[in-house]
Amino acid sequence: MPPETTSSRIKRDRAATRARLLDAARLRFARDGFDGTSVRDVAGDAAVDPALVFRYFGSKKKLFDEATAVPEPAAELFGGPREELPARLLGSIAFQDWPSHAGEHPLIAMLRSSGHAETRERLREEVCETYVRALAELTGGGPDGDLRAELFSAWMLGIGVLRSVIGTPAITGATPEDLEPHLEKVIAALLERG
């Protein structure tokens, strides 16, 4: 194996520094939102000079956009049995641990920053293009199929917000098994099995 060159070491260090900044930003934005997070906070958490945030990301807004990007939906989320999709979606939003985002779904960081028009638009696109679209296929169509898919999405996101942002005792203490009979009732009311 050839010895490491100075150039490759610098590239590796740059990549590691950028990754540390991104990790620190994900946690800060998830906890404190856009307005509650400063470039200095993120740089301090990553143990680097704040100027590096601008060098690697250009602006706080660009750092936020990259840090709050929702990962592509996993194949197991949308690739499993169709009739189990609502339970998988609810599990992803309300019960899955997202350690890179302070334990919460990346949508929660965007919700905490929804006072910004651009963030609201990103959030709307993410919810509509990922969750509502998938659920609309389970409604059986009809004139109110999209409405029913959005109502189910609102129910799921509401559970996620009550668990992670507000921390209401009953929902925070609930397990997926506790929610299962209620999930079945909401599915029966809004979606079709098929």
Coordinates of C-alpha atoms in Angstrom, one line a residue:
M1 CA 0.0 0.0 0.0
P2 CA 1.5 3.4 -1.0
P3 CA 2.1 5.9 1.7
E4 CA -0.6 8.5 2.3
T5 CA 0.1 11.8 0.6
T6 CA -0.5 15.2 2.1
S7 CA -3.2 15.9 -0.5
S8 CA -5.2 12.7 0.4
R9 CA -4.8 13.4 4.1
I10 CA -6.2 17.0 3.6
K11 CA -9.1 15.7 1.5
R12 CA -9.9 13.1 4.2
D13 CA -9.7 15.7 7.0
R14 CA -11.9 18.1 4.9
A15 CA -14.5 15.3 4.4
A16 CA -14.4 14.4 8.1
T17 CA -14.8 18.1 9.2
R18 CA -17.7 18.5 6.8
A19 CA -19.3 15.4 8.2
R20 CA -18.8 16.5 11.8
L21 CA -20.4 19.9 10.9
L22 CA -23.4 18.1 9.3
D23 CA -23.9 15.8 12.2
A24 CA -23.7 18.7 14.7
A25 CA -26.2 20.7 12.5
R26 CA -28.7 17.8 12.4
L27 CA -28.8 17.5 16.1
R28 CA -29.0 21.3 16.7
F29 CA -31.7 21.9 14.1
A30 CA -33.7 18.9 15.3
R31 CA -33.6 20.2 18.9
D32 CA -33.7 24.0 18.4
G33 CA -35.0 24.7 14.8
F34 CA -33.5 27.1 12.3
D35 CA -33.9 30.3 14.4
G36 CA -32.7 28.7 17.6
T37 CA -29.5 27.5 16.1
S38 CA -26.5 29.6 15.3
V39 CA -23.5 28.9 13.1
R40 CA -21.4 29.4 16.2
D41 CA -23.4 26.7 18.0
V42 CA -22.9 24.2 15.2
A43 CA -19.2 25.0 14.8
G44 CA -18.7 24.7 18.6
D45 CA -20.4 21.3 18.7
A46 CA -18.1 20.1 15.9
A47 CA -15.1 21.7 17.6
V48 CA -14.1 23.8 14.5
D49 CA -13.9 27.5 13.6
P50 CA -17.4 28.9 12.5
A51 CA -15.8 30.1 9.2
L52 CA -15.7 26.4 8.1
V53 CA -19.5 26.3 8.0
F54 CA -19.4 29.0 5.3
R55 CA -16.5 27.3 3.5
Y56 CA -18.2 23.9 3.3
F57 CA -21.8 24.9 3.0
G58 CA -21.9 28.6 1.9
S59 CA -24.6 29.7 4.4
K60 CA -26.6 28.7 7.4
K61 CA -29.6 28.1 5.1
K62 CA -27.7 25.7 2.9
L63 CA -26.4 23.9 5.9
F64 CA -30.0 23.6 7.2
D65 CA -31.2 22.3 3.9
E66 CA -28.6 19.6 3.8
A67 CA -29.0 18.7 7.5
T68 CA -32.7 18.4 7.3
A69 CA -32.9 16.5 4.0
V70 CA -35.2 13.6 4.6
P71 CA -33.4 10.4 3.5
E72 CA -34.8 8.5 0.6
P73 CA -37.5 6.2 1.9
A74 CA -36.1 2.8 2.6
A75 CA -37.1 0.0 0.4
E76 CA -38.5 -1.8 3.4
L77 CA -40.8 1.1 4.1
F78 CA -42.5 1.1 0.7
G79 CA -41.5 -2.3 -0.6
G80 CA -43.3 -4.5 1.9
P81 CA -46.8 -5.7 1.8
R82 CA -49.2 -3.0 0.7
E83 CA -51.7 -3.5 3.5
E84 CA -48.9 -3.0 6.1
L85 CA -47.8 0.3 4.7
P86 CA -49.8 2.5 7.2
A87 CA -48.3 0.7 10.2
R88 CA -44.8 1.0 8.6
L89 CA -45.3 4.7 8.0
L90 CA -46.5 5.3 11.5
G91 CA -43.6 3.4 12.9
S92 CA -41.1 5.4 10.9
I93 CA -42.6 8.8 11.9
A94 CA -43.5 8.1 15.5
F95 CA -41.4 5.1 16.8
Q96 CA -38.2 4.8 14.8
D97 CA -35.1 6.2 16.4
W98 CA -33.3 8.7 14.2
P99 CA -30.0 9.2 16.1
S100 CA -28.6 11.5 13.5
H101 CA -31.6 13.9 14.1
A102 CA -31.7 13.8 17.9
G103 CA -33.8 10.7 17.8
E104 CA -36.6 12.3 15.9
H105 CA -37.8 11.9 12.3
P106 CA -36.2 14.6 10.1
L107 CA -39.6 16.1 9.4
I108 CA -39.7 17.2 13.1
A109 CA -36.7 19.5 12.5
M110 CA -38.5 21.0 9.5
L111 CA -41.6 21.4 11.6
R112 CA -39.6 23.3 14.3
S113 CA -38.5 25.7 11.5
S114 CA -41.8 26.0 9.7
G115 CA -41.9 29.8 10.3
H116 CA -39.8 30.1 7.1
A117 CA -41.8 29.9 3.8
E118 CA -39.1 27.9 2.1
T119 CA -39.1 25.3 4.9
R120 CA -42.9 25.1 4.8
E121 CA -42.7 24.4 1.0
R122 CA -40.1 21.7 1.5
L123 CA -42.1 20.1 4.2
R124 CA -45.3 20.2 2.1
E125 CA -43.4 18.6 -0.8
E126 CA -41.9 15.9 1.4
V127 CA -45.2 15.0 3.0
C128 CA -47.2 15.2 -0.2
E129 CA -44.7 13.5 -2.5
T130 CA -43.7 10.7 -0.1
Y131 CA -46.5 9.9 2.4
V132 CA -49.7 11.3 1.0
R133 CA -49.0 9.9 -2.5
A134 CA -48.3 6.4 -1.1
L135 CA -51.4 6.5 1.1
A136 CA -53.6 7.8 -1.7
E137 CA -53.1 4.5 -3.5
L138 CA -54.7 2.8 -0.5
T139 CA -57.8 4.9 -0.4
G140 CA -59.4 3.2 -3.4
G141 CA -59.7 6.5 -5.1
G142 CA -63.0 8.3 -5.4
P143 CA -63.6 12.1 -5.2
D144 CA -62.3 12.3 -1.6
G145 CA -59.3 9.9 -1.9
D146 CA -56.7 12.6 -1.6
L147 CA -58.5 14.1 1.3
R148 CA -58.6 10.8 3.2
A149 CA -54.9 10.2 2.5
E150 CA -54.1 13.7 3.9
L151 CA -56.2 13.1 6.9
F152 CA -54.4 9.9 7.6
S153 CA -51.0 11.7 7.1
A154 CA -52.2 14.4 9.6
W155 CA -53.0 11.7 12.1
M156 CA -49.6 10.1 11.8
L157 CA -47.7 13.4 12.0
G158 CA -49.8 14.5 14.9
I159 CA -48.7 11.4 16.8
G160 CA -45.1 12.1 16.0
V161 CA -45.4 15.7 17.2
L162 CA -47.2 14.8 20.4
R163 CA -44.5 12.1 21.1
S164 CA -41.4 14.1 20.3
V165 CA -42.1 17.8 20.5
I166 CA -44.9 18.1 23.1
G167 CA -44.3 14.9 25.0
T168 CA -47.9 14.1 26.0
P169 CA -47.8 11.3 28.6
A170 CA -50.2 8.8 27.0
I171 CA -48.8 8.9 23.5
T172 CA -45.2 9.2 24.6
G173 CA -45.7 6.1 26.8
A174 CA -47.5 4.2 24.1
T175 CA -46.0 1.4 22.1
P176 CA -46.8 0.4 18.5
E177 CA -48.9 -2.4 20.0
D178 CA -50.9 0.0 22.1
L179 CA -51.7 2.0 19.0
E180 CA -52.5 -1.0 16.8
P181 CA -56.3 -1.2 17.5
H182 CA -56.7 2.5 17.0
L183 CA -54.6 2.3 13.8
E184 CA -57.0 -0.3 12.5
K185 CA -60.0 1.9 13.2
V186 CA -58.4 4.9 11.4
I187 CA -57.5 2.6 8.5
A188 CA -61.0 1.3 8.3
A189 CA -62.4 4.8 8.3
L190 CA -60.0 6.4 5.8
L191 CA -58.2 3.8 3.8
E192 CA -59.1 0.5 2.1
R193 CA -57.3 -2.8 2.6
G194 CA -56.2 -4.3 -0.7

